XYZ file of C-alpha atoms in Angstrom:
669
model
C -162.966 13.154 112.725
C -162.857 12.701 116.475
C -160.749 15.116 118.467
C -159.212 13.313 121.412
C -156.908 16.029 122.757
C -156.760 19.781 122.707
C -153.699 20.824 120.752
C -151.558 23.385 122.584
C -151.355 25.629 119.515
C -155.121 25.807 119.118
C -155.469 28.424 121.852
C -152.541 30.577 120.794
C -153.117 30.769 117.044
C -152.659 34.457 116.306
C -151.503 34.280 112.706
C -154.030 35.086 109.963
C -155.235 31.981 108.150
C -155.733 31.449 104.452
C -158.496 29.380 102.863
C -157.648 26.949 100.076
C -158.974 27.822 96.616
C -159.128 24.770 94.345
C -160.075 24.800 90.677
C -162.805 22.515 89.357
C -160.370 20.106 87.722
C -158.313 19.624 90.895
C -161.414 19.323 93.056
C -162.600 16.531 90.752
C -159.623 14.482 91.899
C -160.203 14.988 95.612
C -163.936 14.344 95.236
C -162.968 10.912 93.903
C -160.098 10.227 96.295
C -161.692 6.869 97.135
C -160.731 5.644 93.647
C -157.031 5.683 94.492
C -156.413 2.277 96.191
C -154.981 -0.418 93.968
C -152.769 -3.363 94.758
C -149.767 -1.951 92.928
C -150.090 1.427 94.619
C -150.638 3.394 91.416
C -153.756 5.172 90.235
C -154.729 7.569 87.474
C -158.086 9.233 87.240
C -160.285 8.861 84.157
C -158.515 9.908 80.988
C -161.581 11.733 79.694
C -161.059 14.143 82.579
C -157.691 15.685 81.665
C -156.209 18.551 83.558
C -155.147 21.751 81.801
C -152.869 22.278 78.855
C -149.410 23.387 79.905
C -150.259 27.039 79.480
C -153.712 26.452 81.017
C -152.123 24.868 84.045
C -149.981 27.950 84.631
C -152.954 30.239 84.052
C -155.013 28.256 86.575
C -152.174 28.591 89.084
C -153.037 32.285 89.420
C -156.136 31.344 91.404
C -155.887 27.617 92.208
C -153.740 26.726 95.226
C -153.190 23.201 93.918
C -152.090 24.254 90.415
C -149.832 26.882 91.960
C -148.057 24.221 93.978
C -147.517 22.025 90.911
C -145.971 24.919 88.976
C -143.857 26.188 91.877
C -140.858 24.422 90.339
C -140.794 27.009 87.563
C -138.178 29.590 88.318
C -135.764 26.997 89.699
C -133.945 26.400 86.450
C -136.976 26.019 84.187
C -140.008 27.968 83.050
C -143.204 27.323 81.116
C -141.559 28.662 77.972
C -138.591 26.343 78.500
C -140.855 23.322 78.840
C -142.936 24.154 75.780
C -139.841 24.899 73.697
C -138.206 21.667 74.768
C -141.208 19.329 74.578
C -143.898 21.107 72.612
C -147.341 22.182 73.785
C -149.340 19.853 71.558
C -146.945 16.919 71.258
C -147.298 16.094 74.931
C -151.035 15.695 74.880
C -153.014 16.747 77.910
C -151.146 16.684 81.204
C -153.025 14.992 83.992
C -152.502 14.478 87.700
C -151.465 10.974 88.733
C -151.179 9.401 92.162
C -148.219 7.295 93.196
C -147.701 5.513 96.491
C -149.202 3.091 98.926
C -152.579 4.236 100.309
C -151.454 3.010 103.720
C -148.207 4.966 103.530
C -146.984 8.066 101.697
C -148.768 9.208 98.551
C -147.682 11.701 95.920
C -149.472 13.624 93.213
C -147.487 14.534 90.136
C -148.018 15.778 86.585
C -148.052 13.044 83.940
C -148.162 13.464 80.139
C -150.842 11.125 78.799
C -149.242 10.157 75.509
C -145.792 9.536 76.979
C -146.434 8.151 80.444
C -143.502 10.192 81.684
C -143.031 12.010 84.929
C -143.315 15.751 84.410
C -140.016 16.520 86.068
C -140.376 20.270 85.567
C -143.328 20.324 87.948
C -143.316 20.048 91.712
C -144.320 16.674 93.154
C -146.946 17.084 95.874
C -146.888 14.999 99.050
C -150.400 14.114 100.294
C -150.864 13.009 103.899
C -153.812 12.739 106.257
C -154.287 15.672 108.585
C -153.440 15.365 112.256
C -156.329 14.141 114.343
C -156.061 17.285 116.477
C -156.218 19.676 113.520
C -159.606 19.842 111.826
C -159.327 23.331 110.326
C -159.542 23.876 106.593
C -157.366 26.987 106.743
C -153.599 27.219 107.052
C -151.541 29.999 108.618
C -150.001 32.691 106.459
C -146.230 32.854 106.535
C -143.896 35.822 106.248
C -141.736 36.828 103.278
C -138.581 35.708 105.078
C -137.666 32.887 107.429
C -136.048 35.459 109.754
C -139.057 37.120 111.367
C -140.883 37.311 114.695
C -143.684 34.966 113.589
C -141.190 32.277 112.645
C -139.363 32.644 115.947
C -142.624 32.286 117.847
C -143.365 29.084 115.944
C -139.966 27.627 116.810
C -140.339 28.551 120.486
C -143.762 26.907 120.561
C -142.329 23.656 119.200
C -139.529 23.706 121.774
C -141.927 24.398 124.659
C -144.285 21.676 123.513
C -141.486 19.111 123.171
C -139.539 19.953 126.341
C -142.312 21.139 128.648
C -140.091 24.102 129.564
C -141.217 27.698 129.879
C -144.840 28.593 129.191
C -147.006 25.688 130.301
C -149.588 26.247 127.571
C -148.103 23.040 126.204
C -150.183 21.221 128.870
C -149.271 18.153 130.869
C -150.448 15.918 128.011
C -147.825 17.295 125.621
C -145.094 16.906 128.203
C -146.131 13.302 128.807
C -146.444 12.522 125.102
C -142.919 13.820 124.456
C -141.292 11.913 127.305
C -139.264 9.993 124.708
C -137.744 13.288 123.543
C -136.607 14.010 127.092
C -135.087 10.586 127.725
C -131.369 10.137 127.218
C -130.762 7.387 124.669
C -126.972 7.374 125.050
C -124.521 7.834 127.856
C -124.232 11.572 128.291
C -120.817 12.888 127.395
C -120.473 16.654 127.139
C -118.164 18.092 124.500
C -114.922 19.534 125.830
C -115.751 22.970 124.507
C -118.812 25.032 123.705
C -119.359 28.489 122.288
C -120.667 30.862 124.945
C -123.263 33.254 123.510
C -124.099 36.309 125.648
C -126.562 39.019 124.643
C -124.088 40.771 122.350
C -121.807 39.547 119.570
C -118.713 41.200 121.005
C -118.173 38.647 123.755
C -118.801 35.386 121.905
C -116.054 32.993 122.959
C -115.145 29.369 123.488
C -115.485 27.957 126.979
C -114.463 24.695 128.608
C -117.496 22.700 129.732
C -115.683 21.565 132.860
C -115.767 25.201 134.015
C -119.513 25.716 133.442
C -121.513 25.711 136.671
C -125.116 24.620 136.144
C -125.731 23.890 139.851
C -126.566 20.253 139.292
C -128.963 20.881 136.411
C -128.473 19.445 132.934
C -126.413 21.700 130.684
C -128.637 23.064 127.915
C -126.878 23.679 124.603
C -127.653 23.760 120.895
C -125.630 22.018 118.196
C -125.237 22.860 114.510
C -125.535 20.510 111.545
C -124.036 22.134 108.451
C -122.060 21.556 105.269
C -118.433 22.643 105.214
C -118.473 23.192 101.450
C -115.398 23.544 99.257
C -114.315 27.018 100.338
C -111.715 27.347 103.113
C -113.139 28.247 106.502
C -112.163 31.847 107.392
C -111.488 30.894 111.000
C -110.806 27.578 112.727
C -109.853 26.643 116.253
C -106.381 25.167 116.489
C -103.957 24.344 119.265
C -102.135 27.567 118.414
C -105.090 29.985 118.696
C -107.052 28.159 121.434
C -106.227 30.687 124.165
C -107.324 33.539 121.922
C -110.596 31.786 121.027
C -111.262 31.210 124.746
C -111.092 34.978 125.204
C -113.046 36.037 122.133
C -114.206 34.658 118.799
C -114.205 37.472 116.221
C -117.853 37.412 115.131
C -117.144 39.299 111.919
C -114.689 36.560 110.839
C -117.242 33.784 111.039
C -119.101 32.446 108.021
C -122.669 33.636 107.530
C -123.976 30.188 108.491
C -122.108 30.352 111.814
C -123.264 33.922 112.440
C -126.855 32.909 111.748
C -126.517 29.869 114.026
C -125.395 32.153 116.850
C -128.400 34.427 116.224
C -130.734 31.415 116.236
C -129.244 30.102 119.479
C -129.723 33.479 121.138
C -133.256 33.958 119.765
C -134.352 30.575 121.107
C -132.983 31.208 124.576
C -129.826 29.101 124.688
C -126.462 30.366 125.929
C -124.252 27.663 124.486
C -123.684 26.302 120.980
C -121.552 23.463 119.630
C -120.018 23.769 116.139
C -117.501 21.132 115.084
C -115.211 23.563 113.262
C -114.830 25.818 116.280
C -115.160 23.364 119.177
C -112.732 20.690 117.918
C -109.063 21.556 117.522
C -108.447 21.349 113.794
C -105.224 19.612 112.822
C -104.905 17.999 116.260
C -105.327 14.256 115.656
C -105.739 13.325 119.325
C -108.393 15.956 120.003
C -110.248 15.100 116.799
C -110.270 11.354 117.506
C -111.518 11.924 121.044
C -114.325 14.298 120.056
C -115.249 12.363 116.908
C -115.761 9.204 118.977
C -118.120 11.212 121.208
C -119.943 12.898 118.309
C -123.007 10.708 118.706
C -123.303 11.557 122.399
C -122.778 15.258 121.699
C -125.782 15.390 119.377
C -127.870 12.967 121.442
C -127.349 15.165 124.517
C -128.018 18.544 122.913
C -131.247 20.415 123.661
C -131.723 21.429 120.028
C -130.025 20.607 116.752
C -129.982 23.569 114.342
C -129.825 22.286 110.754
C -128.619 24.625 107.988
C -130.341 22.349 105.466
C -130.407 24.777 102.512
C -126.800 25.933 102.774
C -124.203 24.036 100.700
C -121.385 26.055 102.282
C -120.774 28.692 104.918
C -121.446 31.856 102.930
C -125.143 31.049 102.314
C -126.498 31.124 105.855
C -129.749 29.936 107.399
C -132.250 32.669 106.474
C -133.972 33.109 103.113
C -136.508 35.335 101.436
C -139.447 33.433 99.977
C -142.755 33.732 98.206
C -145.290 32.966 100.979
C -147.870 31.620 98.522
C -145.638 29.631 96.209
C -144.320 26.794 98.371
C -146.732 26.827 101.252
C -148.999 23.880 100.578
C -152.708 23.619 101.255
C -155.488 21.684 102.972
C -158.322 20.103 101.036
C -161.427 18.071 101.806
C -161.530 14.674 100.123
C -163.998 11.806 99.929
C -162.098 8.757 101.130
C -165.069 6.362 101.007
C -167.372 6.046 98.023
C -170.568 5.409 99.974
C -169.928 8.005 102.675
C -170.811 11.689 102.800
C -168.031 12.357 105.281
C -164.900 14.059 104.055
C -161.352 13.840 105.357
C -158.888 16.729 105.541
C -155.700 16.117 103.552
C -152.485 18.079 103.948
C -150.798 18.752 100.606
C -147.277 20.098 100.461
C -144.243 20.139 98.143
C -142.268 16.914 98.223
C -139.051 18.681 99.226
C -138.723 17.678 102.853
C -135.262 18.734 104.089
C -134.439 15.414 105.716
C -134.302 13.754 102.288
C -133.645 16.394 99.647
C -131.399 19.006 101.246
C -127.708 19.808 101.177
C -127.236 18.424 104.673
C -129.056 15.217 103.678
C -126.342 14.734 101.045
C -123.599 14.882 103.700
C -122.932 11.577 105.455
C -121.908 13.120 108.788
C -125.291 14.847 109.004
C -127.188 11.562 109.057
C -126.241 10.519 112.564
C -126.407 14.108 113.786
C -130.110 14.418 112.910
C -130.833 10.773 113.721
C -129.503 10.973 117.272
C -130.554 14.518 118.193
C -133.713 14.584 120.354
C -135.106 17.451 118.275
C -133.969 19.252 115.117
C -134.988 22.571 113.602
C -134.375 22.658 109.837
C -133.807 26.084 108.295
C -134.896 25.232 104.783
C -135.228 27.657 101.894
C -139.025 27.628 101.828
C -139.944 27.058 105.482
C -138.771 26.011 108.913
C -139.286 22.312 109.604
C -139.386 20.652 113.005
C -138.548 17.066 113.826
C -138.398 15.380 117.202
C -138.744 11.741 118.204
C -142.526 11.993 118.247
C -143.631 14.879 116.096
C -142.880 16.604 112.770
C -144.212 19.963 111.596
C -143.522 23.023 109.483
C -144.827 26.588 109.347
C -147.735 25.669 107.099
C -148.756 22.734 109.277
C -147.518 23.702 112.775
C -149.874 21.206 114.401
C -148.123 18.370 112.603
C -147.520 17.123 109.095
C -149.252 13.850 109.892
C -150.683 12.305 113.023
C -149.138 8.842 113.218
C -146.116 8.667 110.933
C -144.590 12.075 110.139
C -142.560 12.004 106.901
C -139.640 13.732 108.627
C -139.490 11.199 111.439
C -137.453 8.071 110.894
C -139.618 4.978 110.877
C -136.951 3.356 113.021
C -137.636 5.488 116.080
C -137.926 2.408 118.239
C -134.252 1.769 117.460
C -133.443 5.192 118.855
C -135.511 4.423 121.942
C -133.721 1.075 122.329
C -136.910 -0.953 122.446
C -135.354 -3.752 120.401
C -132.326 -4.577 118.303
C -132.814 -3.921 114.583
C -133.365 -6.639 112.049
C -130.993 -6.831 109.106
C -133.517 -5.041 106.880
C -133.919 -2.259 109.458
C -130.179 -1.873 109.893
C -129.662 -1.530 106.164
C -132.387 1.105 105.968
C -130.133 3.163 108.208
C -127.033 2.201 106.229
C -128.780 3.225 103.000
C -129.667 6.667 104.362
C -126.158 7.138 105.697
C -124.259 5.826 102.673
C -126.321 8.018 100.319
C -124.412 10.994 101.729
C -120.933 12.057 100.733
C -117.755 12.188 102.791
C -114.774 14.452 102.196
C -112.426 12.075 104.003
C -112.742 8.352 103.258
C -111.259 7.549 106.679
C -114.451 8.894 108.287
C -116.646 6.197 106.709
C -117.089 4.137 109.876
C -116.443 6.985 112.319
C -119.342 9.089 111.018
C -121.719 6.157 111.691
C -120.166 5.111 115.000
C -122.648 7.000 117.182
C -125.617 5.133 115.694
C -123.817 1.784 116.031
C -122.817 2.558 119.618
C -126.440 3.374 120.476
C -127.742 0.083 119.072
C -125.024 -1.943 120.774
C -125.346 -0.283 124.174
C -127.913 -2.586 125.781
C -127.801 -5.501 123.356
C -124.095 -6.299 123.696
C -123.966 -7.166 119.984
C -120.498 -7.331 118.410
C -119.842 -4.882 115.586
C -117.527 -5.674 112.681
C -116.775 -2.766 110.331
C -120.412 -1.804 109.760
C -121.960 -5.280 110.167
C -123.373 -7.088 113.202
C -121.695 -10.387 114.009
C -124.893 -12.005 115.301
C -126.437 -11.837 111.817
C -123.300 -11.657 109.729
C -124.407 -14.506 107.447
C -127.285 -12.464 106.040
C -125.655 -9.032 106.329
C -123.021 -9.989 103.757
C -125.865 -9.676 101.213
C -125.407 -5.905 100.799
C -125.227 -4.369 97.312
C -124.138 -1.011 95.921
C -127.044 0.797 94.282
C -124.925 3.303 92.319
C -121.286 2.236 92.236
C -118.661 4.967 91.999
C -115.259 4.920 90.333
C -113.500 5.330 93.658
C -112.986 2.446 96.070
C -111.634 3.048 99.532
C -108.146 1.804 100.499
C -107.716 -1.821 101.468
C -107.523 -1.016 105.176
C -111.274 -1.642 105.215
C -112.174 -5.292 104.453
C -113.858 -5.811 101.098
C -116.730 -7.737 102.730
C -117.788 -4.561 104.556
C -119.963 -1.957 102.835
C -117.653 0.655 104.366
C -114.972 -0.150 101.782
C -116.976 1.275 98.875
C -118.427 4.616 97.878
C -122.110 4.830 96.971
C -125.580 4.105 98.386
C -125.830 0.661 99.980
C -128.983 -1.378 99.624
C -130.173 -4.718 100.911
C -131.957 -6.921 98.350
C -135.696 -7.254 98.813
C -136.256 -9.904 96.135
C -134.720 -12.817 98.003
C -137.860 -14.084 99.725
C -137.310 -17.153 101.924
C -133.707 -18.281 101.577
C -130.942 -20.205 103.243
C -127.167 -19.749 103.265
C -124.998 -22.140 101.292
C -121.911 -21.480 103.395
C -120.755 -21.439 106.993
C -118.806 -18.656 108.702
C -115.833 -20.124 110.569
C -114.346 -16.881 111.837
C -114.661 -13.115 111.380
C -112.550 -10.383 112.884
C -111.274 -6.857 112.284
C -108.199 -4.964 113.447
C -109.271 -1.723 115.097
C -107.400 1.437 114.150
C -108.075 2.945 117.614
C -109.566 1.766 120.882
C -113.056 2.577 119.554
C -114.929 -0.638 118.763
C -117.174 1.286 116.358
C -114.512 3.368 114.623
C -112.048 2.897 111.784
C -110.355 -0.445 111.133
C -107.038 -1.559 109.678
C -108.215 -4.638 107.835
C -110.280 -7.677 108.629
C -110.658 -11.325 107.640
C -113.632 -13.572 106.984
C -113.084 -17.354 106.868
C -115.844 -19.342 105.199
C -116.653 -22.947 104.410
C -118.421 -22.957 101.061
C -118.914 -24.704 97.733
C -115.978 -24.469 95.335
C -115.850 -21.127 93.547
C -117.085 -21.015 89.949
C -115.085 -19.229 87.215
C -117.324 -16.746 85.397
C -116.924 -14.234 82.594
C -118.695 -10.887 82.580
C -119.799 -9.060 79.444
C -120.697 -5.421 79.944
C -123.814 -4.023 78.246
C -123.815 -0.303 79.069
C -124.647 -0.326 82.798
C -125.559 -4.041 82.950
C -123.408 -7.159 82.931
C -124.093 -10.561 81.422
C -122.899 -13.557 83.465
C -121.306 -16.328 81.384
C -120.482 -19.763 82.824
C -119.042 -22.436 80.506
C -120.439 -20.520 77.556
C -123.936 -20.325 79.042
C -125.512 -16.924 79.665
C -127.381 -16.714 82.969
C -130.440 -14.621 83.650
C -129.384 -12.340 86.457
C -128.038 -9.014 87.672
C -124.522 -8.010 88.674
C -124.027 -5.222 91.225
C -120.416 -3.940 90.993
C -118.945 -2.698 94.257
C -116.941 -0.092 92.341
C -116.263 0.925 88.758
C -114.744 -0.215 86.507
C -115.459 -3.873 87.246
C -112.776 -6.185 85.885
C -114.471 -8.839 83.765
C -111.733 -11.478 83.774
C -110.407 -13.729 86.501
C -113.652 -13.455 88.454
C -114.977 -16.296 90.609
C -118.557 -16.727 91.788
C -119.222 -17.542 95.432
C -122.639 -19.129 95.924
C -123.962 -17.427 99.015
C -127.697 -17.822 99.425
C -130.326 -19.958 97.774
C -133.981 -19.024 97.687
C -136.568 -21.484 98.926
C -139.999 -21.929 97.394
C -143.144 -23.456 98.840
C -143.895 -25.586 95.787
C -141.587 -27.711 93.642
C -141.116 -26.394 90.154
C -141.263 -22.707 91.067
C -138.219 -20.598 90.365
C -135.477 -20.571 92.944
C -133.225 -17.554 93.190
C -129.550 -17.487 94.002
C -127.572 -14.626 95.445
C -123.822 -14.556 95.756
C -120.583 -12.623 95.597
C -118.006 -12.199 92.854
C -114.450 -12.521 94.107
C -110.947 -11.829 92.778
C -107.851 -13.750 93.918
C -105.337 -11.719 95.935
C -102.296 -13.822 95.066
C -102.388 -15.653 98.393
C -103.742 -19.203 98.274
C -107.517 -19.363 98.831
C -107.645 -15.662 99.738
C -109.896 -13.256 97.855
C -111.353 -9.787 97.764
C -114.986 -9.068 97.030
C -115.598 -7.016 93.846
C -119.341 -7.387 93.224
C -122.534 -9.199 94.148
C -124.911 -10.988 91.802
C -128.474 -12.280 91.658
C -129.591 -15.153 89.415
C -133.333 -15.644 89.170
C -133.778 -18.673 86.883
C -134.238 -22.037 88.575
C -132.693 -23.817 85.616
C -129.701 -21.513 85.612
C -129.154 -21.906 89.351
C -129.155 -25.702 89.285
C -126.969 -25.822 86.162
C -124.300 -23.656 87.716
C -124.399 -24.460 91.411
C -126.232 -27.740 91.578
C -129.025 -28.595 93.955
C -127.996 -28.415 97.589
C -129.351 -31.651 99.125
C -133.113 -32.077 99.617
C -134.357 -28.496 99.853
C -137.501 -29.492 97.982
C -139.440 -32.174 99.824
C -140.442 -34.062 96.667
C -136.813 -34.676 95.807
C -133.874 -32.838 94.258
C -134.027 -31.309 90.827
C -132.093 -33.302 88.232
C -128.620 -31.806 88.066
C -126.779 -30.782 84.951
C -123.298 -32.170 84.441
C -121.965 -28.835 83.218
C -119.943 -28.340 86.404
C -117.970 -30.974 88.295
C -119.304 -30.124 91.770
C -122.538 -30.161 93.678
C -121.864 -32.260 96.743
C -121.540 -30.875 100.260
C -118.469 -33.002 100.967
C -116.598 -31.053 98.292
C -116.843 -27.769 100.170
C -113.653 -25.845 100.826
C -112.423 -23.111 103.136
C -111.647 -19.650 101.749
C -110.680 -16.300 103.257
C -112.090 -12.967 102.144
C -110.163 -9.864 103.166
């Protein structure tokens, strides 16, 4: 592998390295790594080459780095004895290692039971990525027994120096130039009103007003904290009543362990100021909260470092953890990637527990925009420290980088953060999906906690924003679905046509293919709750010209619904916006019709299910649906003019409408 640049860490590597020890059965897989590509992205190695029995796998883990990583999940709620007792040693057949994923993207190795074809959920899934082009070593650095140690601090300082170009110039001019995107402001800088001042001792920690900080014309350097509040009451908050006292001194001993650790981290990494929402925003003061919440995106986008307490569900847990250095570390391995070549490629193998996706903070909606907008984040995870900036991702095992071109921790939508272009609908809903997968304590924060991201994307484009959707592409953005609907639906102050009115992960359908809308938007507007164009709303209306609505009946089958029209069952899927979904009095709105290149191929139809509000021609959205049978689509909705060049499909007379001149105007609120 060609080495184009000298990595700044190569000269300062002072930590003992550890060679990877792979058993014969695991090495067999990597020696035949070239067998993995298939069109569907799946691959299993030859069945006559099984791995170990369950007990053999654990025995091999004593010496094999790969087997040890697979079994590292034992001890976190399960053990070998638990698995055998629950599933049986012999009944499962031989476990084998299976590859999942796109060879051009992320790939995962996991344990599969041959006679069941089931994921071995008790075992750790291993993420396999190509090694950085600047890191050709087979060995990996040893890590300490705790994440709070001098070696870990040195690693974190190295990442900061490399990304910022500050301090020791061992980072070289190349690194500074490569990370120019990390040093470019992507939003209008707006300092928080207050920061925590952190001197050399804990006795004098206090709040300070940023307007009183003199930086002599330089940019104010401060850290910010991303954390989970948890369910326990905070022992100390800043309020209007105790503000003067907090400006004099914050009692360190009264802070949660997470806050105490964040102060230690800030001091260790050379910063004097820290922003924590609980302490820097006046709690219970609506005006102060609304002002600072609207600026939350800028606060994180302008910070020098975002400290992420990713393994702490609440304040008493903290940021530092003891760990088994060998158990969760990962390994490097040589693999043959081409059958006819003698050249091997270095692969980085690590547990598939990256903190951006599987941590406590990842499950909190507010944390999404905090880590998305921050120029660089340091994740204090239970097993390791992870680094993410706009260019580079790393951890203690792979400090030179998890992958060269597309780090798993880095959002694939970086160019949105760098404002190179406005996102497509699919790209926008990738962000919405990540955000909506998190939980909110207060429903009223649904749009506010995403407002920083929306403000960033709108800044140079001038696009109008309507309760989580972009007006310029509103026709297609109404296609959103709820992946896992929840019993709770947000109050009717948020319009039902916005994904912000429901609770649960939002997805955008990928199975539409080429399509066209069967309606026309006449008007769309929202009533803002404040003067923030990207914040909360107090209702909104959507006026559409569309085909007449079709009465449908829904029959529930466990988690699925059957769509019945005039006694005919349609082949399709219903995605409820919230549970339970009322099955009577529902009307189908034909929204989008799929187009096919050849006549006679199936044509899909996607639409919304609406409920009358009691006002004439006014409805609320309750679900979305997808019908995938061409016959069903034409029977229910008719053929919309000459979409197929050879002529329209013969229409069924089941329904009394199919002509464009019979369209009507409805309002969805």
